[in-house]
Amino acid sequence: MDTTIFDRSWVEIDLAAFRHNLKQLKSLLPQDVAFMQIVKADAYGHGALEIGRVAISEGAKYLGVANVEEGKLLRIQGCKAPILILSPSLENEIEQIIDYDLKPCVSQLSFAEALQKEALKHNKRIDIHLKLDSGMHRSGVALEQFEELYHEAKSLSQINIEGVCSHFAASEEDIEFSTSQLQRFESIITQMQPQPEFIHIANSSAVVNKLLGMSNMARLGILSFGVYTDASQKDKIQLKTVMSFKSRIAQIKQIKKGEGLGYNLSWIAPKNSTYAIVPVGYADGYDFMLSNKAKVSIRSQLCEVIGKVSMDMICVDISQIPDAKLMDEVVLMGAIDQLRPEELSQLYKGSSYELLCQVGRRAKRYYLENDAVSHSTPLARRDFVSSDFSDIKLSQIIQSAISQRLQNEEMGELISREILKHFFFNKDQDIHYRKDFFYDIKLAACNKENHWQATMKLNFKKVLQNDYFIVACANNAQSLNRYFIKRDVEYRWLLDNSITLSEDYFHLTQVYVNDLLLDTSLKIADSCIEIRCEHPQLKNLVGKEVAFGIEVQSYYPKASHQFSVYINELTHGVKVKLSYPEEIQNMEIVPIFSGQNRFPKVSHSPGSVTVQTAADQWIFPISGIVFAY
Ligand SMILES: *Cc1c(COP(=O)(O)O)cnc(C)c1O
């Protein structure tokens, strides 16, 4: 896939391939055998959160991590699945194990006792998995000591033995030894009463070699990432490489026959050659041991890596591709046979596990779903760069920052929903604001008994969103509410509920955008007057800042004794003027402002009052003024 990615080097994670591999592996598991997705070391460089999410959607019951830190990170990122810590934990990590609801593997009584003590303090019960060393002689309790550990751990009030496990030393190739491990494992399981909920020993290679025995869960790692661990597996399971590592040609040069290239001139040109500089090196995880050994793919042709791999560059012989150009995509590792991680690591007798981890550590990761980039994570940078994140991700970050500060998730959610989302929620709601806002209202005596005539002129500047907008009026708040959530409404008026909804009582006298007098069309439906304001030339102004002028006439009951103005959009500077007839003796002003200035200036003069902030002060959309008389 030649994408629009223009990083110096990057990793593509093909989630469809990952799902495919999981389906293949699941088809080898008996019906009642669950699986744990191993996501340690950031899911072998593929991204623990994303791999965990997809695995759970494919039925994973558990996630497996190497240590507390990895589990904690998943929790902070919102992962709720059960998480098992595979490597032995340290006693000083127990508090975090409890805080982050992680489950440790236990192979020492002293650790179980320390866990018991801390769990008592927190008044919690902790699930553990006992780990047997069935012959690998790495972590785990020796067979002879298992029984003691089991009985002691069982007697601890705060400890629940949720699982029992072991690990194969060579399940990909040594069936005989693996079978002996399996037998040792099963000998202890039959001693356990009651049987723990989870019994597991098989890694992904063991699944292919049917080394499950009494297990009811398998732990899937490398094969789920599409990397074979033994040639014999190719007949038994079809896997697709999930990770691709790519870069681009940064420079093209010529070298004469007999000249040396790179550090220590380890490559001597056998003929006049053309070569490309690719800006990726061992610091990016492209192993130094691939020097003078590996191939890369450019324009679907394999080309040799020549000279030593440098920290940040490699050289590639492109003599056979005359049309190679700067910025051509270079596949360093991926789904091409010779470039599969297991093939590359074979070139230097290295480990494909290691190669995946080291590549995934630095390069920015792009997740592909159905051949399109669904999102990316900036692994190359440890610092927060806000433009790397989608709006949704940013909203989550803001929300979790508030929750963290208040130590209350619910409150964080509430605040972000009520206030922040008001501004930022939908991507299609670009945040536009009003400025030079002047709302001029005149109440005057008229021939309608018990009512003032109300004349309103609203002027403001704003970026025009559409080639039309709506002016709305209703005689009950509920109906008008609908127009508060719509973004194409520029003016709303609440008519007193004693007044019939008709053009006689709510009249749009004039409406302008810049110098254009707009056409209006009125419809009355669902107890609202909706006036559509448009002009053929408006479409040329969309996206530009324009001056709105809206003039409306209506009526207001004298007996109401108060008149309210709402500011329901972000506004840069507010001025509201109310003129009133002599009949009104006393006008009280109650501004309810939020934003930079909670106390706008109020100035009275005979027959009018003005409420005003400085022109450069931000007023938030939950503001308003009550005029009481
Ligand atoms: C890493 C690991 C696995 C996964 O092994 P793969 O060979 O990658 O399938 C399973 N179990 C444990 C305890 C591990 O540490």
XYZ file of C-alpha atoms and ligand atoms in Angstrom:
644
model
C 0.000 0.000 0.000
C 1.535 3.326 -1.001
C -0.021 5.562 1.535
C 0.114 9.246 2.144
C 2.455 8.686 5.050
C 5.546 10.856 4.810
C 7.484 10.001 7.923
C 11.176 9.157 7.598
C 10.285 5.651 8.611
C 7.135 4.128 9.992
C 5.402 0.935 10.939
C 2.095 -0.221 9.523
C 0.014 -2.579 11.623
C -2.451 -4.549 9.541
C -5.324 -5.231 11.911
C -7.178 -7.335 9.354
C -4.140 -9.624 9.167
C -4.094 -9.805 12.959
C -7.775 -10.775 13.047
C -7.088 -13.364 10.361
C -4.288 -14.919 12.423
C -6.441 -15.023 15.537
C -9.205 -16.779 13.613
C -6.705 -19.346 12.343
C -5.342 -19.974 15.839
C -8.818 -20.126 17.380
C -9.817 -22.761 14.851
C -7.078 -24.979 16.322
C -8.415 -24.592 19.859
C -11.054 -26.976 21.214
C -14.401 -25.276 21.876
C -13.951 -24.943 25.637
C -10.436 -23.512 25.485
C -10.273 -19.739 25.881
C -7.350 -17.552 24.916
C -5.247 -14.865 26.495
C -3.731 -12.313 24.145
C -0.119 -11.635 25.028
C 0.532 -7.893 24.782
C 3.834 -7.693 26.640
C 6.527 -5.345 25.288
C 3.783 -3.212 23.757
C 2.411 -6.316 22.024
C 5.793 -7.191 20.508
C 5.998 -3.666 19.141
C 2.503 -3.718 17.603
C 0.835 -1.566 20.285
C -0.641 -3.168 23.390
C -3.789 -1.098 23.622
C -4.844 -1.562 20.029
C -3.892 -5.240 19.839
C -5.641 -5.845 23.158
C -8.760 -4.086 21.933
C -8.947 -6.104 18.726
C -8.128 -9.377 20.522
C -10.932 -8.801 23.013
C -13.322 -8.125 20.174
C -12.199 -11.499 18.776
C -12.984 -13.207 22.073
C -9.818 -12.930 24.194
C -10.648 -13.575 27.873
C -7.434 -12.165 29.242
C -4.469 -9.970 28.375
C -0.930 -10.924 29.367
C 1.769 -8.330 30.150
C 5.356 -8.631 31.349
C 5.213 -6.357 34.374
C 3.247 -3.897 36.486
C 4.211 -0.900 34.369
C 2.727 -2.419 31.235
C -0.461 -3.360 33.032
C -0.746 0.054 34.617
C -0.375 1.771 31.254
C -3.208 -0.308 29.806
C -5.416 0.590 32.765
C -4.619 4.298 32.394
C -5.564 4.022 28.746
C -8.936 2.671 29.783
C -8.493 -1.084 29.364
C -10.912 -2.964 31.612
C -10.026 -6.570 30.690
C -8.442 -8.976 33.198
C -4.647 -8.585 33.008
C -2.107 -11.208 34.068
C 1.487 -10.222 34.862
C 3.606 -13.011 33.387
C 7.061 -12.255 34.803
C 7.777 -12.465 38.528
C 6.778 -9.232 40.270
C 8.830 -7.508 42.953
C 7.399 -6.999 46.408
C 7.602 -3.233 46.076
C 5.222 -3.498 43.104
C 2.418 -5.059 45.124
C 0.685 -1.811 45.962
C 0.342 -0.951 42.269
C -0.767 -4.487 41.452
C -3.656 -3.918 43.824
C -4.331 -0.312 42.792
C -4.530 -1.186 39.115
C -6.392 -4.439 39.542
C -3.696 -6.616 37.980
C -3.165 -10.313 38.638
C 0.334 -11.603 39.323
C 1.896 -14.967 38.574
C 3.217 -16.312 41.858
C 5.982 -18.851 42.316
C 7.307 -18.008 45.777
C 5.601 -18.270 49.124
C 7.278 -15.076 50.403
C 5.603 -13.147 47.612
C 2.203 -14.674 48.347
C 2.596 -13.660 51.995
C 3.599 -10.106 51.116
C 0.568 -9.960 48.847
C -1.659 -11.193 51.670
C -0.363 -8.473 53.995
C -0.917 -5.642 51.529
C -4.305 -7.007 50.473
C -5.428 -7.007 54.110
C -4.506 -3.330 54.364
C -6.647 -2.572 51.329
C -9.313 -4.997 52.431
C -9.221 -6.648 49.023
C -9.021 -10.188 47.713
C -6.351 -10.719 45.067
C -6.503 -13.233 42.230
C -3.212 -14.968 41.486
C -1.993 -17.602 39.065
C 0.465 -20.100 40.506
C 3.313 -20.761 38.148
C 5.032 -24.115 37.890
C 8.489 -24.642 36.451
C 7.753 -27.749 34.425
C 11.234 -28.104 32.967
C 12.335 -24.815 31.407
C 14.116 -23.930 34.648
C 13.331 -20.260 34.310
C 10.668 -18.682 36.555
C 8.070 -20.776 38.347
C 8.120 -22.956 41.419
C 9.974 -26.263 41.153
C 7.799 -29.348 40.942
C 8.908 -30.612 44.382
C 7.916 -27.344 46.054
C 4.637 -26.841 44.286
C 2.499 -28.669 46.795
C 3.748 -26.627 49.734
C 3.286 -23.348 47.874
C -0.190 -24.383 46.807
C -1.379 -25.329 50.291
C 0.128 -22.286 51.963
C -1.246 -19.903 49.349
C -4.652 -21.541 49.599
C -4.742 -20.862 53.314
C -4.224 -17.097 52.865
C -7.545 -15.325 53.397
C -6.995 -12.549 50.828
C -5.591 -14.732 48.081
C -7.662 -16.463 45.448
C -5.874 -19.014 43.292
C -7.633 -18.134 40.076
C -5.219 -19.912 37.792
C -2.307 -22.254 37.447
C 0.204 -22.105 34.643
C 3.532 -23.150 33.261
C 5.581 -22.354 30.171
C 7.133 -24.449 27.397
C 10.832 -24.218 26.586
C 10.644 -25.317 22.943
C 7.054 -25.960 21.908
C 7.761 -24.983 18.290
C 10.205 -27.826 17.678
C 10.729 -30.242 20.563
C 7.501 -32.187 20.923
C 9.056 -34.839 23.093
C 10.407 -32.482 25.715
C 7.224 -30.402 25.568
C 5.153 -33.521 26.199
C 7.216 -34.276 29.300
C 6.586 -30.695 30.501
C 2.899 -31.133 29.869
C 2.858 -34.348 31.946
C 4.550 -32.635 34.894
C 2.061 -29.795 34.647
C -0.892 -32.166 34.605
C 0.426 -34.083 37.596
C 0.022 -30.996 39.777
C -3.345 -30.026 38.352
C -4.887 -33.293 39.423
C -3.703 -32.505 42.988
C -5.478 -29.166 43.106
C -8.902 -29.135 44.716
C -10.952 -27.278 43.714
C -9.571 -26.838 40.223
C -8.628 -23.248 39.518
C -10.674 -21.375 36.950
C -7.806 -21.018 34.473
C -5.315 -23.741 33.542
C -2.751 -22.708 30.952
C 0.619 -23.721 29.608
C 0.485 -23.312 25.821
C 2.040 -20.399 23.973
C 1.033 -19.921 20.337
C 3.470 -22.500 18.904
C 2.129 -25.081 21.364
C -1.364 -24.486 20.019
C -0.215 -25.438 16.537
C 1.501 -28.536 17.928
C -1.613 -29.449 19.945
C 0.160 -29.342 23.295
C -2.867 -28.308 25.324
C -3.581 -31.295 27.551
C -5.955 -30.285 30.335
C -5.610 -26.570 29.574
C -8.688 -24.406 29.276
C -6.783 -21.353 28.083
C -3.937 -20.721 25.619
C -1.605 -17.725 25.584
C -1.241 -16.366 22.085
C 1.801 -14.312 21.165
C 4.026 -14.368 18.145
C 1.916 -16.470 15.779
C -0.971 -14.047 16.261
C 1.373 -11.413 14.787
C 1.842 -13.625 11.760
C 5.423 -14.676 12.407
C 6.262 -18.382 12.150
C 8.614 -19.813 14.756
C 9.323 -23.008 12.832
C 9.181 -23.948 9.162
C 6.994 -26.987 9.999
C 4.132 -24.641 10.946
C 3.614 -23.419 7.396
C 1.705 -26.580 6.473
C -0.489 -26.397 9.540
C -1.545 -22.763 9.685
C -1.774 -19.839 7.283
C -0.461 -16.666 8.902
C -0.254 -13.115 7.609
C 2.500 -10.759 8.721
C 0.920 -7.966 10.740
C 3.805 -5.493 10.989
C 5.447 -3.759 8.040
C 8.397 -1.439 8.435
C 8.824 1.190 5.742
C 10.812 4.224 4.750
C 11.476 6.268 1.620
C 14.368 7.039 -0.681
C 16.022 10.232 0.537
C 18.914 10.493 -1.902
C 20.111 8.730 -5.084
C 23.827 8.496 -5.992
C 26.343 6.694 -8.184
C 29.418 4.775 -7.169
C 32.250 3.611 -9.431
C 33.490 0.059 -9.652
C 36.079 -0.640 -6.955
C 35.049 2.155 -4.584
C 34.096 1.328 -0.988
C 30.901 2.410 0.771
C 29.823 3.128 4.349
C 31.682 2.686 7.643
C 34.912 0.754 7.230
C 34.172 0.599 3.483
C 32.844 -2.919 4.032
C 31.155 -3.010 0.608
C 33.213 -2.585 -2.551
C 31.257 -1.828 -5.729
C 31.653 -4.797 -8.116
C 30.619 -2.534 -11.017
C 29.463 1.020 -11.554
C 26.278 1.184 -9.504
C 23.393 3.430 -8.537
C 22.333 3.383 -4.926
C 19.793 4.999 -2.652
C 20.173 6.429 0.825
C 17.283 5.369 3.031
C 16.915 7.373 6.257
C 16.606 4.478 8.683
C 19.262 2.747 10.758
C 19.864 0.564 13.770
C 18.594 3.323 16.058
C 15.246 2.791 14.339
C 15.423 -0.925 15.060
C 16.833 -1.991 11.695
C 19.412 -4.372 13.101
C 23.114 -3.661 12.598
C 23.588 -7.363 11.886
C 21.626 -6.914 8.651
C 24.646 -5.040 7.217
C 25.540 -6.393 3.749
C 22.944 -9.164 4.227
C 19.362 -7.946 3.954
C 17.228 -6.947 1.022
C 14.523 -4.309 0.836
C 11.722 -3.881 -1.670
C 11.414 -0.829 -3.934
C 8.828 -0.729 -6.728
C 8.183 -4.429 -6.007
C 11.805 -5.344 -6.677
C 14.193 -6.709 -4.096
C 17.360 -4.646 -3.680
C 20.427 -5.363 -1.586
C 21.406 -3.452 1.521
C 25.036 -2.519 0.851
C 27.617 -1.528 3.432
C 27.141 -1.365 7.164
C 23.847 -0.300 8.668
C 24.528 3.105 10.269
C 22.742 4.533 13.256
C 20.327 6.509 11.079
C 20.907 5.462 7.461
C 21.310 2.511 5.153
C 22.419 2.296 1.540
C 20.579 0.173 -1.018
C 21.776 -0.876 -4.466
C 19.117 0.250 -6.956
C 21.108 -0.286 -10.141
C 18.382 -2.597 -11.471
C 15.622 0.041 -11.048
C 16.370 2.867 -13.477
C 13.079 4.629 -12.764
C 13.560 4.737 -8.969
C 12.838 8.213 -7.643
C 13.281 10.233 -4.495
C 10.480 9.501 -2.010
C 9.815 6.057 -3.435
C 8.509 3.770 -0.725
C 11.050 1.294 0.655
C 9.699 -1.815 2.370
C 12.255 -2.924 4.947
C 10.177 -5.621 6.591
C 6.703 -6.935 5.939
C 4.483 -9.411 4.159
C 6.903 -10.105 1.289
C 8.421 -13.597 1.689
C 12.075 -12.552 1.972
C 11.177 -9.619 4.196
C 9.126 -11.421 6.829
C 10.528 -10.766 10.320
C 11.447 -14.455 10.725
C 13.393 -14.412 7.431
C 15.228 -11.181 8.239
C 16.209 -12.316 11.720
C 17.374 -15.655 10.272
C 19.918 -13.759 8.160
C 21.905 -13.005 11.299
C 20.711 -15.913 13.474
C 18.798 -13.424 15.574
C 15.367 -13.560 17.149
C 12.237 -12.507 15.286
C 10.678 -11.632 18.669
C 13.480 -9.167 19.278
C 13.294 -7.700 15.799
C 9.569 -6.939 16.193
C 10.127 -5.271 19.574
C 13.039 -3.147 18.447
C 11.347 -1.932 15.273
C 8.129 -1.108 17.093
C 9.916 0.925 19.709
C 10.769 3.966 17.646
C 8.756 4.199 14.463
C 5.413 5.881 14.431
C 2.694 3.299 14.097
C -0.145 3.445 11.590
C -3.049 1.072 12.066
C -4.633 -0.218 8.895
C -8.121 -1.559 8.763
C -9.423 -2.591 5.328
C -6.369 -1.101 3.642
C -6.983 2.372 5.005
C -5.149 4.022 7.873
C -7.574 4.053 10.769
C -5.320 5.896 13.204
C -1.771 6.250 14.407
C 0.229 6.480 17.590
C 3.302 8.667 18.002
C 5.645 6.203 19.577
C 8.683 8.022 18.276
C 7.974 10.903 20.591
C 7.679 10.603 24.297
C 6.376 14.136 24.638
C 2.802 15.060 24.127
C 2.161 16.648 20.731
C -1.493 17.541 20.523
C -1.728 17.583 16.734
C -0.804 13.885 16.712
C -4.180 13.067 18.206
C -7.663 12.901 16.806
C -10.325 15.158 18.296
C -11.923 12.215 20.057
C -8.613 11.193 21.570
C -7.977 14.779 22.666
C -11.382 14.941 24.322
C -10.550 11.726 26.194
C -7.235 13.161 27.300
C -8.856 16.345 28.560
C -11.507 14.341 30.346
C -9.040 12.033 32.019
C -6.886 14.993 33.041
C -9.879 16.541 34.808
C -10.788 13.209 36.410
C -7.223 12.803 37.627
C -7.211 16.262 39.122
C -10.517 15.742 40.894
C -9.796 12.098 41.668
C -13.256 11.377 40.424
C -13.982 9.811 37.083
C -17.678 10.525 37.144
C -17.145 14.204 37.792
C -14.492 14.395 35.060
C -16.971 12.883 32.663
C -19.670 15.300 33.724
C -17.541 18.412 33.466
C -16.186 17.467 30.120
C -19.652 16.669 28.836
C -21.331 19.777 30.137
C -18.681 22.329 29.427
C -15.953 21.142 27.119
C -18.075 19.233 24.674
C -20.146 22.329 24.330
C -17.184 23.726 22.456
C -15.200 20.847 21.137
C -17.255 17.745 20.702
C -18.091 17.293 17.082
C -15.424 17.642 14.482
C -17.886 19.117 12.038
C -18.666 21.836 14.524
C -15.675 23.999 13.912
C -15.483 26.372 16.761
C -16.469 29.699 15.393
C -17.193 32.604 17.574
C -18.990 35.856 17.318
C -17.244 39.155 17.643
C -18.286 42.815 17.657
C -21.512 41.560 19.132
C -24.081 44.319 19.573
C -27.649 43.547 20.492
C -29.860 46.606 20.465
C -33.342 46.146 21.963
C -36.103 48.748 22.143
C -39.268 48.335 24.134
C -41.933 50.868 23.212
C -45.613 51.541 23.786
C -47.873 50.243 21.038
C -51.485 49.658 20.119
C -51.543 46.102 21.472
C -52.974 46.207 24.915
C -50.742 45.101 27.812
C -47.764 44.633 25.532
C -44.646 46.484 24.560
C -43.551 46.479 21.036
C -40.053 44.992 20.980
C -37.645 45.953 18.205
C -34.377 44.043 18.126
C -31.278 44.662 16.048
C -28.528 42.128 16.318
C -25.146 42.716 14.711
C -22.077 40.531 14.947
C -19.246 39.136 12.855
C -18.648 35.443 12.385
C -17.321 32.989 9.823
C -20.232 32.002 7.601
C -20.907 28.268 7.972
C -23.524 27.605 5.300
C -25.120 29.416 2.409
C -28.225 29.943 4.553
C -29.190 30.244 8.189
C -32.288 30.014 10.284
C -34.116 32.478 12.516
C -36.474 30.701 14.884
C -39.298 31.652 17.193
C -41.541 29.599 19.480
C -44.017 30.360 22.219
C -42.808 27.699 24.597
C -39.301 26.980 25.784
C -39.530 23.306 24.997
C -40.149 23.874 21.312
C -37.453 26.508 21.110
C -34.945 24.163 22.777
C -34.686 22.220 19.559
C -33.090 25.241 17.960
C -30.383 25.515 20.579
C -28.697 22.336 19.467
C -28.853 23.171 15.796
C -25.763 24.921 14.520
C -27.406 26.645 11.578
C -29.584 28.883 13.752
C -28.360 32.441 14.247
C -31.279 33.942 16.163
C -33.884 32.553 18.539
C -36.790 34.376 20.122
C -39.118 33.100 22.809
C -42.562 34.570 22.447
C -44.753 34.831 25.522
C -47.012 31.801 25.716
C -50.101 33.989 25.759
C -49.324 35.089 22.211
C -50.386 33.150 19.153
C -47.660 32.016 16.890
C -48.008 34.125 13.754
C -46.049 36.450 11.549
C -47.977 39.370 13.038
C -46.288 38.818 16.353
C -42.847 37.849 15.177
C -41.620 39.601 12.131
C -38.191 39.470 10.563
C -37.943 43.007 9.229
C -34.569 42.797 7.555
C -31.675 40.440 7.458
C -28.241 41.159 6.025
C -24.954 39.442 5.466
C -22.417 42.169 4.681
C -24.298 44.316 2.143
C -26.529 41.535 0.891
C -30.165 41.816 1.810
C -31.230 38.196 2.204
C -34.350 36.466 0.943
C -36.501 34.914 3.608
C -39.008 32.100 3.586
C -41.198 31.412 6.545
C -42.757 28.176 7.684
C -44.762 27.397 10.772
C -44.522 23.835 11.970
C -44.272 21.929 15.252
C -45.183 25.077 17.236
C -42.254 27.035 15.813
C -41.800 29.772 13.288
C -38.784 28.931 11.229
C -37.438 31.525 8.810
C -34.840 30.476 6.309
C -32.527 33.314 5.255
C -30.569 32.879 2.053
C -29.118 34.515 -1.011
C -27.574 33.051 -4.169
C -24.323 34.899 -3.462
C -23.912 33.562 0.061
C -22.171 30.431 -1.168
C -19.209 32.580 -2.200
C -18.855 33.782 1.358
C -18.900 30.421 3.141
C -15.747 30.070 5.233
C -15.202 33.819 5.339
C -15.844 36.187 8.171
C -18.986 38.184 7.452
C -21.113 40.781 9.224
C -24.584 39.602 10.188
C -27.412 42.059 10.655
C -30.733 40.725 11.919
C -33.712 42.997 12.632
C -36.804 41.636 14.251
C -40.055 42.973 15.583
C -42.186 41.300 18.195
C -44.260 41.953 21.316
C -43.551 41.529 24.954
C -46.050 41.344 27.842
C -45.732 44.268 30.219
C -46.713 42.071 33.119
C -43.721 39.866 32.668
C -41.492 42.358 34.535
C -38.373 40.883 33.200
C -36.599 40.485 29.919
C -33.797 37.974 29.368
C -31.009 37.860 26.830
C -28.938 34.723 26.356
C -25.441 34.466 24.949
C -25.352 30.937 23.596
C -22.267 31.037 21.444
C -18.677 31.773 22.260
C -18.437 35.551 21.898
C -15.494 37.919 21.793
C -16.782 41.088 23.388
C -20.439 41.703 24.158
C -22.578 44.832 24.108
C -26.287 44.742 24.856
C -28.405 47.862 25.000
C -32.002 47.982 26.174
C -34.104 51.116 25.597
C -37.389 51.348 27.411
C -40.343 53.736 27.649
C -40.812 56.317 30.410
C -43.496 54.185 31.963
C -40.745 51.963 33.331
C -39.326 53.676 36.378
C -36.735 51.331 37.593
C -34.548 48.945 35.597
C -32.449 46.375 37.460
C -29.687 44.488 35.676
C -28.512 41.008 36.605
C -25.683 39.856 34.347
C -24.850 36.161 34.607
C -21.586 36.008 32.731
C -19.024 33.304 32.519
C -15.722 33.701 30.791
C -13.048 36.323 31.178
C -15.273 38.982 32.628
C -17.987 38.000 35.043
C -18.789 41.624 35.817
C -19.536 43.538 32.649
C -19.854 47.286 32.778
C -23.438 48.488 33.287
C -24.236 52.080 32.358
C -27.594 53.694 32.844
C -28.839 56.751 31.044
C -32.382 58.104 30.874
C -34.518 55.530 29.081
C -31.786 53.027 28.401
C -29.212 50.780 29.912
C -26.097 49.240 28.331
C -24.252 46.136 29.466
C -20.795 45.791 27.962
C -17.502 43.996 28.211
C -14.238 45.028 26.575
C -14.141 44.048 22.888
C -11.375 41.501 23.434
C -12.929 39.612 26.328
C -14.208 36.080 25.831
C -17.718 35.320 26.999
C -18.775 31.687 27.297
C -22.042 30.343 25.898
C -23.741 29.860 29.226
C -24.031 33.587 29.844
C -26.970 35.939 29.869
C -28.516 39.102 31.242
C -31.806 39.533 33.056
C -33.365 42.984 32.834
C -35.968 43.363 35.613
C -38.427 46.225 35.787
C 5.557 -14.333 25.791
C 4.829 -15.382 26.418
C 3.864 -16.119 25.706
C 3.630 -15.984 24.239
O 4.523 -16.808 23.552
P 4.551 -16.887 21.946
O 5.629 -17.822 21.674
O 4.864 -15.513 21.490
O 3.220 -17.336 21.527
C 3.130 -17.036 26.414
N 3.316 -17.217 27.730
C 4.236 -16.538 28.443
C 4.404 -16.790 29.899
C 5.026 -15.601 27.812
O 5.927 -14.918 28.524
